[in-house]
Amino acid sequence: MKVEAKKRILVLRYRFIGDTILTVPFLRNLRRAEPDAFIAWVVAPGSAEVVQGIPYVDELIFWDPPTIHADSRSTHRTFRDKVSFIRELRARKFDKVYVLKRSLSSAIMAILSGARERVGFDTEGRGFLLTKRVPYRHDQHEVQNFLDVLRADGVKVEDDHLEAWLTEEERQFTEDYFLRAGVAADEPIVGIHPFSANPPRAWHIDNFIEVARRLQENYGARILFFGGPRDEEALPALRAGLTTPPLFAVGKTTLRQTMALLSRCKLLVCNDSGIMHLAASMQVPLVAIFGPQSPVKFGPWGENSRVVYSAFQCSPCRQKFFKECEPTERGRPECVEAIDVDAVFTQCTTLLDSRRERG
């Protein structure tokens, strides 16, 4: 009796921590529909760290051409590197490719893979490269856009929540970290990420300090600041702004360690950033501050997420800052400056009080 070969499925959605996290519901529903298939996912090596331990794929394939983005390591720099990658992809003999990126290059990668079925968004004039074209919507969240690709392919979508996975070693790191910091087991930790890769998009640091002060005074919260190595220059201002000394995981933790520390937080207050999606994937209640970019497509996804957003006539903007608008006295676009501390703190109290009521 001839044994039928496993269906082989490839998913293309690489680059960016947020986009990687938002792909998880797609993969979970795909695995549920195709429990016996071999599923591989093309991802960027840096952002792939956030989905370490994912049970829905059999293989992560790293694609890493040079880009201006921070997570690029330029593994596939030369033309020879790229050709070699495509040859390796073709050797895997995939039957179907889901193209969740909207670029022309990703559709070209799909057809070069040799897969007979290619399902993806009908964008950037690339529809002729696909065997099934899916309309892309700008008026709904990216999670639902990804799931629309499954729906268009006749796959039942049963849920849409985010997920993340921690190892026992990472959980132990969290316990040790707070033990060394003298934090009691029942002490509420509130994470704050006041930074942004693009500084004009960030709410002013003085506003974050004021929110932190109110959280200390009203909830006895221990404040934990998150950030990267280049954000360390802000530490003196953060220390000076609070009477109760905060904790700092700024430039001191890996991406996975940051996820582990987030898991202990009762709340995260942040800008529109990758850490926002990390917290949402771990079901950490969060308040996200959006200025130039609309939260409709890329806002935090989950029931415990709140967005504070001040929409202007020019929102969402093209983010050519201070060419199409004037900076405020504090060097921010007006849409960011218009968000006041009271509005953000109100959302914080809503989430913390509801959690307190639930025990």
CSV table of C-alpha atoms in Angstrom, one decimal:
chain,number,residue,atom,x,y,z
A,1,MET,CA,0.0,0.0,0.0
A,2,LYS,CA,1.4,3.4,-1.0
A,3,VAL,CA,1.8,5.9,1.8
A,4,GLU,CA,0.7,9.4,0.8
A,5,ALA,CA,3.4,12.0,1.3
A,6,LYS,CA,2.8,14.8,3.8
A,7,LYS,CA,1.6,18.0,2.4
A,8,ARG,CA,4.4,20.6,2.5
A,9,ILE,CA,3.4,24.2,3.3
A,10,LEU,CA,5.5,27.3,3.4
A,11,VAL,CA,4.6,30.6,5.1
A,12,LEU,CA,6.3,33.9,4.1
A,13,ARG,CA,6.1,36.6,6.8
A,14,TYR,CA,9.6,37.9,7.7
A,15,ARG,CA,10.9,41.1,9.3
A,16,PHE,CA,9.8,43.0,12.4
A,17,ILE,CA,9.1,41.7,15.9
A,18,GLY,CA,5.5,43.0,15.7
A,19,ASP,CA,4.6,41.3,12.4
A,20,THR,CA,6.2,38.1,13.6
A,21,ILE,CA,4.1,38.0,16.7
A,22,LEU,CA,0.9,38.9,14.8
A,23,THR,CA,1.4,35.8,12.5
A,24,VAL,CA,0.9,33.3,15.4
A,25,PRO,CA,-2.9,33.2,15.2
A,26,PHE,CA,-2.6,32.4,11.4
A,27,LEU,CA,-0.2,29.6,12.1
A,28,ARG,CA,-2.2,28.1,14.9
A,29,ASN,CA,-5.4,28.0,12.8
A,30,LEU,CA,-3.4,26.6,9.9
A,31,ARG,CA,-2.0,23.8,12.0
A,32,ARG,CA,-5.4,22.9,13.4
A,33,ALA,CA,-6.7,22.6,9.8
A,34,GLU,CA,-3.6,20.7,8.6
A,35,PRO,CA,-2.4,18.6,11.6
A,36,ASP,CA,-0.4,16.2,9.5
A,37,ALA,CA,1.3,18.7,7.1
A,38,PHE,CA,4.9,19.8,7.2
A,39,ILE,CA,4.8,23.6,7.9
A,40,ALA,CA,7.8,25.8,7.5
A,41,TRP,CA,7.9,29.5,8.2
A,42,VAL,CA,10.4,32.0,6.6
A,43,VAL,CA,11.4,34.6,9.2
A,44,ALA,CA,14.1,37.0,10.0
A,45,PRO,CA,16.7,35.6,12.5
A,46,GLY,CA,16.4,38.5,14.9
A,47,SER,CA,12.6,38.7,15.2
A,48,ALA,CA,12.3,34.9,15.3
A,49,GLU,CA,13.5,34.9,18.9
A,50,VAL,CA,10.1,36.1,20.0
A,51,VAL,CA,8.4,32.9,18.8
A,52,GLN,CA,10.9,30.5,20.2
A,53,GLY,CA,9.1,27.4,21.3
A,54,ILE,CA,6.1,27.8,18.9
A,55,PRO,CA,4.4,24.4,18.4
A,56,TYR,CA,2.7,25.1,15.2
A,57,VAL,CA,5.6,24.9,12.7
A,58,ASP,CA,8.0,22.2,11.9
A,59,GLU,CA,10.9,24.4,10.8
A,60,LEU,CA,11.9,28.1,10.9
A,61,ILE,CA,13.8,29.1,7.7
A,62,PHE,CA,15.9,32.3,8.1
A,63,TRP,CA,15.9,34.9,5.3
A,64,ASP,CA,18.1,37.8,6.0
A,65,PRO,CA,18.9,40.2,3.1
A,66,PRO,CA,20.5,43.6,3.9
A,67,THR,CA,18.0,46.3,5.0
A,68,ILE,CA,18.0,49.5,6.9
A,69,HIS,CA,16.0,47.8,9.8
A,70,ALA,CA,17.6,47.1,13.1
A,71,ASP,CA,17.0,43.4,13.0
A,72,SER,CA,18.9,42.8,9.8
A,73,ARG,CA,22.2,40.8,10.0
A,74,SER,CA,22.7,40.7,6.3
A,75,THR,CA,23.3,37.0,6.1
A,76,HIS,CA,22.0,36.9,2.5
A,77,ARG,CA,24.0,39.8,1.2
A,78,THR,CA,25.3,38.8,-2.2
A,79,PHE,CA,23.5,37.6,-5.3
A,80,ARG,CA,25.1,34.2,-4.8
A,81,ASP,CA,23.6,34.1,-1.2
A,82,LYS,CA,20.2,34.8,-2.5
A,83,VAL,CA,20.4,32.2,-5.3
A,84,SER,CA,21.6,29.7,-2.8
A,85,PHE,CA,18.7,30.4,-0.6
A,86,ILE,CA,16.1,29.9,-3.4
A,87,ARG,CA,17.8,26.7,-4.4
A,88,GLU,CA,17.5,25.4,-0.8
A,89,LEU,CA,13.8,26.5,-0.8
A,90,ARG,CA,13.1,24.6,-4.1
A,91,ALA,CA,14.8,21.5,-2.8
A,92,ARG,CA,12.2,21.3,0.0
A,93,LYS,CA,9.5,20.8,-2.7
A,94,PHE,CA,6.7,22.8,-1.1
A,95,ASP,CA,3.2,22.2,-2.4
A,96,LYS,CA,1.7,25.5,-1.2
A,97,VAL,CA,3.0,28.9,-0.1
A,98,TYR,CA,1.1,31.5,1.9
A,99,VAL,CA,2.5,34.9,1.1
A,100,LEU,CA,1.6,37.1,4.1
A,101,LYS,CA,4.1,39.9,3.1
A,102,ARG,CA,2.7,42.3,0.6
A,103,SER,CA,5.8,43.1,-1.3
A,104,LEU,CA,6.5,42.1,-4.9
A,105,SER,CA,9.8,40.4,-3.9
A,106,SER,CA,8.0,38.0,-1.6
A,107,ALA,CA,5.6,36.9,-4.4
A,108,ILE,CA,8.7,36.4,-6.6
A,109,MET,CA,10.2,34.2,-3.8
A,110,ALA,CA,6.9,32.2,-3.7
A,111,ILE,CA,7.0,31.4,-7.4
A,112,LEU,CA,10.7,30.6,-7.4
A,113,SER,CA,10.1,28.2,-4.5
A,114,GLY,CA,8.4,25.9,-7.1
A,115,ALA,CA,5.1,25.6,-5.1
A,116,ARG,CA,2.1,24.9,-7.3
A,117,GLU,CA,-0.3,26.9,-5.1
A,118,ARG,CA,0.5,30.4,-4.0
A,119,VAL,CA,-2.0,32.3,-1.8
A,120,GLY,CA,-1.5,35.9,-0.8
A,121,PHE,CA,-2.6,39.5,-0.9
A,122,ASP,CA,-3.4,41.1,-4.3
A,123,THR,CA,-1.1,44.1,-3.8
A,124,GLU,CA,1.8,45.9,-5.5
A,125,GLY,CA,0.8,44.6,-8.9
A,126,ARG,CA,1.9,41.0,-8.0
A,127,GLY,CA,-1.5,39.2,-8.3
A,128,PHE,CA,-0.4,37.5,-11.6
A,129,LEU,CA,2.3,35.6,-9.5
A,130,LEU,CA,-0.4,34.1,-7.2
A,131,THR,CA,-2.8,31.3,-7.8
A,132,LYS,CA,-5.3,32.7,-5.3
A,133,ARG,CA,-5.5,36.5,-4.8
A,134,VAL,CA,-6.8,37.9,-1.5
A,135,PRO,CA,-7.9,41.5,-1.1
A,136,TYR,CA,-6.0,43.5,1.5
A,137,ARG,CA,-7.9,45.8,3.9
A,138,HIS,CA,-6.5,48.9,5.5
A,139,ASP,CA,-9.5,49.3,7.7
A,140,GLN,CA,-8.9,46.3,10.0
A,141,HIS,CA,-6.2,44.9,12.2
A,142,GLU,CA,-3.2,43.0,10.6
A,143,VAL,CA,-4.2,39.8,12.6
A,144,GLN,CA,-7.5,39.7,10.7
A,145,ASN,CA,-5.8,40.5,7.4
A,146,PHE,CA,-3.6,37.4,7.9
A,147,LEU,CA,-6.6,35.3,8.9
A,148,ASP,CA,-8.5,36.5,5.8
A,149,VAL,CA,-5.9,34.7,3.7
A,150,LEU,CA,-6.9,31.4,5.4
A,151,ARG,CA,-10.5,32.2,5.1
A,152,ALA,CA,-10.1,32.9,1.3
A,153,ASP,CA,-8.4,29.5,1.0
A,154,GLY,CA,-11.3,27.7,2.7
A,155,VAL,CA,-9.6,27.2,6.0
A,156,LYS,CA,-11.8,27.5,9.1
A,157,VAL,CA,-10.7,30.2,11.6
A,158,GLU,CA,-11.6,29.3,15.1
A,159,ASP,CA,-9.7,31.9,17.2
A,160,ASP,CA,-7.4,34.9,16.9
A,161,HIS,CA,-5.6,35.4,20.2
A,162,LEU,CA,-1.8,36.0,20.5
A,163,GLU,CA,0.6,33.6,22.2
A,164,ALA,CA,4.2,33.5,23.5
A,165,TRP,CA,6.3,30.8,25.2
A,166,LEU,CA,8.8,31.0,28.0
A,167,THR,CA,11.3,28.3,29.1
A,168,GLU,CA,11.8,27.3,32.7
A,169,GLU,CA,15.2,28.9,32.6
A,170,GLU,CA,13.6,32.2,31.6
A,171,ARG,CA,11.0,32.0,34.3
A,172,GLN,CA,13.8,31.4,36.8
A,173,PHE,CA,15.7,34.4,35.5
A,174,THR,CA,12.6,36.5,36.3
A,175,GLU,CA,12.4,35.2,39.9
A,176,ASP,CA,16.1,35.7,40.4
A,177,TYR,CA,16.0,39.2,39.0
A,178,PHE,CA,13.3,40.5,41.3
A,179,LEU,CA,14.7,38.6,44.3
A,180,ARG,CA,18.0,40.4,43.8
A,181,ALA,CA,16.1,43.7,43.5
A,182,GLY,CA,14.3,43.1,46.8
A,183,VAL,CA,10.9,43.0,45.2
A,184,ALA,CA,8.3,41.1,47.3
A,185,ALA,CA,6.3,38.4,45.6
A,186,ASP,CA,3.0,40.3,45.9
A,187,GLU,CA,4.5,43.7,45.0
A,188,PRO,CA,2.9,45.1,41.8
A,189,ILE,CA,5.3,45.7,39.0
A,190,VAL,CA,4.4,48.2,36.3
A,191,GLY,CA,6.6,48.2,33.2
A,192,ILE,CA,7.2,51.5,31.3
A,193,HIS,CA,8.8,51.7,27.9
A,194,PRO,CA,9.2,55.4,27.1
A,195,PHE,CA,11.4,55.1,24.0
A,196,SER,CA,10.9,54.6,20.2
A,197,ALA,CA,13.1,53.7,17.3
A,198,ASN,CA,11.9,56.9,15.7
A,199,PRO,CA,12.1,59.6,18.5
A,200,PRO,CA,9.5,62.0,17.2
A,201,ARG,CA,6.9,59.2,17.5
A,202,ALA,CA,7.5,58.9,21.2
A,203,TRP,CA,5.5,60.6,23.9
A,204,HIS,CA,7.7,62.9,25.9
A,205,ILE,CA,9.7,61.3,28.6
A,206,ASP,CA,8.5,63.8,31.2
A,207,ASN,CA,4.9,62.5,30.6
A,208,PHE,CA,6.0,59.0,31.3
A,209,ILE,CA,7.7,60.1,34.5
A,210,GLU,CA,4.5,61.8,35.7
A,211,VAL,CA,2.5,58.6,34.9
A,212,ALA,CA,5.0,56.6,36.8
A,213,ARG,CA,4.9,58.9,39.8
A,214,ARG,CA,1.1,58.6,39.9
A,215,LEU,CA,1.2,54.8,39.7
A,216,GLN,CA,3.7,54.8,42.6
A,217,GLU,CA,1.5,57.1,44.7
A,218,ASN,CA,-1.9,55.5,44.0
A,219,TYR,CA,-1.0,51.8,43.6
A,220,GLY,CA,2.3,51.3,45.4
A,221,ALA,CA,3.7,50.1,42.1
A,222,ARG,CA,7.4,49.3,41.6
A,223,ILE,CA,8.3,50.8,38.3
A,224,LEU,CA,10.4,48.8,35.8
A,225,PHE,CA,11.8,50.8,32.8
A,226,PHE,CA,12.5,48.9,29.6
A,227,GLY,CA,14.7,50.0,26.7
A,228,GLY,CA,17.7,49.2,24.5
A,229,PRO,CA,21.4,50.1,24.8
A,230,ARG,CA,21.0,53.5,23.0
A,231,ASP,CA,18.4,54.5,25.6
A,232,GLU,CA,20.7,54.5,28.5
A,233,GLU,CA,21.4,58.2,28.2
A,234,ALA,CA,17.9,58.8,29.6
A,235,LEU,CA,18.5,57.0,32.8
A,236,PRO,CA,19.6,60.0,34.9
A,237,ALA,CA,16.4,61.9,34.0
A,238,LEU,CA,14.3,58.8,34.9
A,239,ARG,CA,16.1,58.4,38.2
A,240,ALA,CA,15.8,62.1,39.1
A,241,GLY,CA,12.1,62.3,38.2
A,242,LEU,CA,10.9,59.7,40.8
A,243,THR,CA,11.3,59.8,44.5
A,244,THR,CA,10.9,56.0,44.9
A,245,PRO,CA,13.9,54.5,42.9
A,246,PRO,CA,12.7,52.5,39.9
A,247,LEU,CA,14.2,49.3,38.4
A,248,PHE,CA,16.0,49.4,35.1
A,249,ALA,CA,16.1,46.8,32.3
A,250,VAL,CA,17.5,49.3,29.9
A,251,GLY,CA,20.2,48.0,27.7
A,252,LYS,CA,20.8,45.1,30.2
A,253,THR,CA,18.5,42.3,29.0
A,254,THR,CA,18.2,40.2,25.9
A,255,LEU,CA,14.9,40.0,24.0
A,256,ARG,CA,13.9,36.8,25.6
A,257,GLN,CA,14.8,38.1,29.1
A,258,THR,CA,12.7,41.2,28.4
A,259,MET,CA,9.8,38.9,27.6
A,260,ALA,CA,10.3,37.0,30.9
A,261,LEU,CA,10.3,40.2,32.9
A,262,LEU,CA,7.2,41.4,31.1
A,263,SER,CA,5.4,38.3,32.3
A,264,ARG,CA,5.7,39.5,35.9
A,265,CYS,CA,4.2,43.0,35.1
A,266,LYS,CA,0.7,43.9,36.2
A,267,LEU,CA,0.7,46.6,33.5
A,268,LEU,CA,2.9,48.0,30.7
A,269,VAL,CA,2.7,51.7,29.6
A,270,CYS,CA,4.5,52.2,26.2
A,271,ASN,CA,4.7,53.9,22.9
A,272,ASP,CA,3.8,52.2,19.6
A,273,SER,CA,6.7,49.8,19.5
A,274,GLY,CA,7.8,46.2,19.3
A,275,ILE,CA,7.6,45.7,23.1
A,276,MET,CA,3.9,46.6,22.9
A,277,HIS,CA,3.3,43.5,20.8
A,278,LEU,CA,5.5,41.4,23.1
A,279,ALA,CA,3.3,42.4,26.1
A,280,ALA,CA,0.1,41.7,24.2
A,281,SER,CA,1.3,38.3,23.1
A,282,MET,CA,1.8,37.4,26.8
A,283,GLN,CA,-1.6,38.8,27.8
A,284,VAL,CA,0.0,41.6,29.9
A,285,PRO,CA,-2.5,44.5,30.3
A,286,LEU,CA,-1.1,47.5,28.5
A,287,VAL,CA,-1.7,51.1,27.6
A,288,ALA,CA,-0.2,52.1,24.3
A,289,ILE,CA,0.3,55.7,23.1
A,290,PHE,CA,-0.2,56.3,19.4
A,291,GLY,CA,0.6,59.5,17.6
A,292,PRO,CA,1.4,59.6,13.9
A,293,GLN,CA,0.4,56.0,13.1
A,294,SER,CA,-3.2,54.7,13.3
A,295,PRO,CA,-3.8,51.8,15.8
A,296,VAL,CA,-6.4,50.3,13.4
A,297,LYS,CA,-3.9,48.0,11.7
A,298,PHE,CA,-1.0,47.8,14.1
A,299,GLY,CA,-2.4,48.5,17.5
A,300,PRO,CA,-2.0,46.1,20.4
A,301,TRP,CA,-4.2,43.0,19.9
A,302,GLY,CA,-6.0,41.7,22.9
A,303,GLU,CA,-8.9,42.3,25.4
A,304,ASN,CA,-6.5,43.8,28.0
A,305,SER,CA,-5.1,46.4,25.7
A,306,ARG,CA,-6.0,50.1,25.6
A,307,VAL,CA,-4.9,52.8,23.1
A,308,VAL,CA,-4.7,56.5,23.7
A,309,TYR,CA,-4.7,58.2,20.3
A,310,SER,CA,-5.3,61.7,19.2
A,311,ALA,CA,-6.4,61.7,15.5
A,312,PHE,CA,-5.8,64.8,13.5
A,313,GLN,CA,-7.0,65.6,9.9
A,314,CYS,CA,-3.6,64.4,8.7
A,315,SER,CA,-3.7,61.2,10.7
A,316,PRO,CA,-2.2,58.7,10.0
A,317,CYS,CA,0.6,60.7,8.6
A,318,ARG,CA,3.5,59.6,6.3
A,319,GLN,CA,5.9,60.3,9.1
A,320,LYS,CA,8.0,62.7,7.2
A,321,PHE,CA,8.3,64.6,10.5
A,322,PHE,CA,8.5,68.4,10.5
A,323,LYS,CA,8.3,68.6,6.7
A,324,GLU,CA,4.5,68.4,6.7
A,325,CYS,CA,4.0,69.8,10.2
A,326,GLU,CA,5.8,72.0,12.7
A,327,PRO,CA,7.4,70.6,15.9
A,328,THR,CA,6.1,71.6,19.3
A,329,GLU,CA,8.4,73.3,21.8
A,330,ARG,CA,9.4,69.9,23.1
A,331,GLY,CA,10.3,68.6,19.6
A,332,ARG,CA,7.2,66.4,19.0
A,333,PRO,CA,4.5,66.4,16.4
A,334,GLU,CA,1.3,68.0,17.6
A,335,CYS,CA,-0.6,64.7,17.4
A,336,VAL,CA,1.8,63.3,20.0
A,337,GLU,CA,1.9,66.4,22.2
A,338,ALA,CA,-1.9,66.5,22.3
A,339,ILE,CA,-2.1,63.4,24.4
A,340,ASP,CA,-2.2,64.4,28.0
A,341,VAL,CA,-1.1,62.6,31.2
A,342,ASP,CA,-4.7,62.4,32.6
A,343,ALA,CA,-5.9,60.5,29.6
A,344,VAL,CA,-3.1,57.9,29.8
A,345,PHE,CA,-3.4,57.5,33.6
A,346,THR,CA,-7.2,57.0,33.4
A,347,GLN,CA,-6.6,54.0,31.1
A,348,CYS,CA,-4.0,52.7,33.5
A,349,THR,CA,-6.4,52.9,36.4
A,350,THR,CA,-9.2,51.2,34.4
A,351,LEU,CA,-7.0,48.2,33.8
A,352,LEU,CA,-5.4,48.0,37.2
A,353,ASP,CA,-8.7,48.4,39.0
A,354,SER,CA,-10.4,45.8,36.9
A,355,ARG,CA,-7.6,43.4,37.6
A,356,ARG,CA,-7.8,44.2,41.3
A,357,GLU,CA,-11.5,43.4,41.3
A,358,ARG,CA,-10.9,40.1,39.7
A,359,GLY,CA,-8.4,39.3,42.4
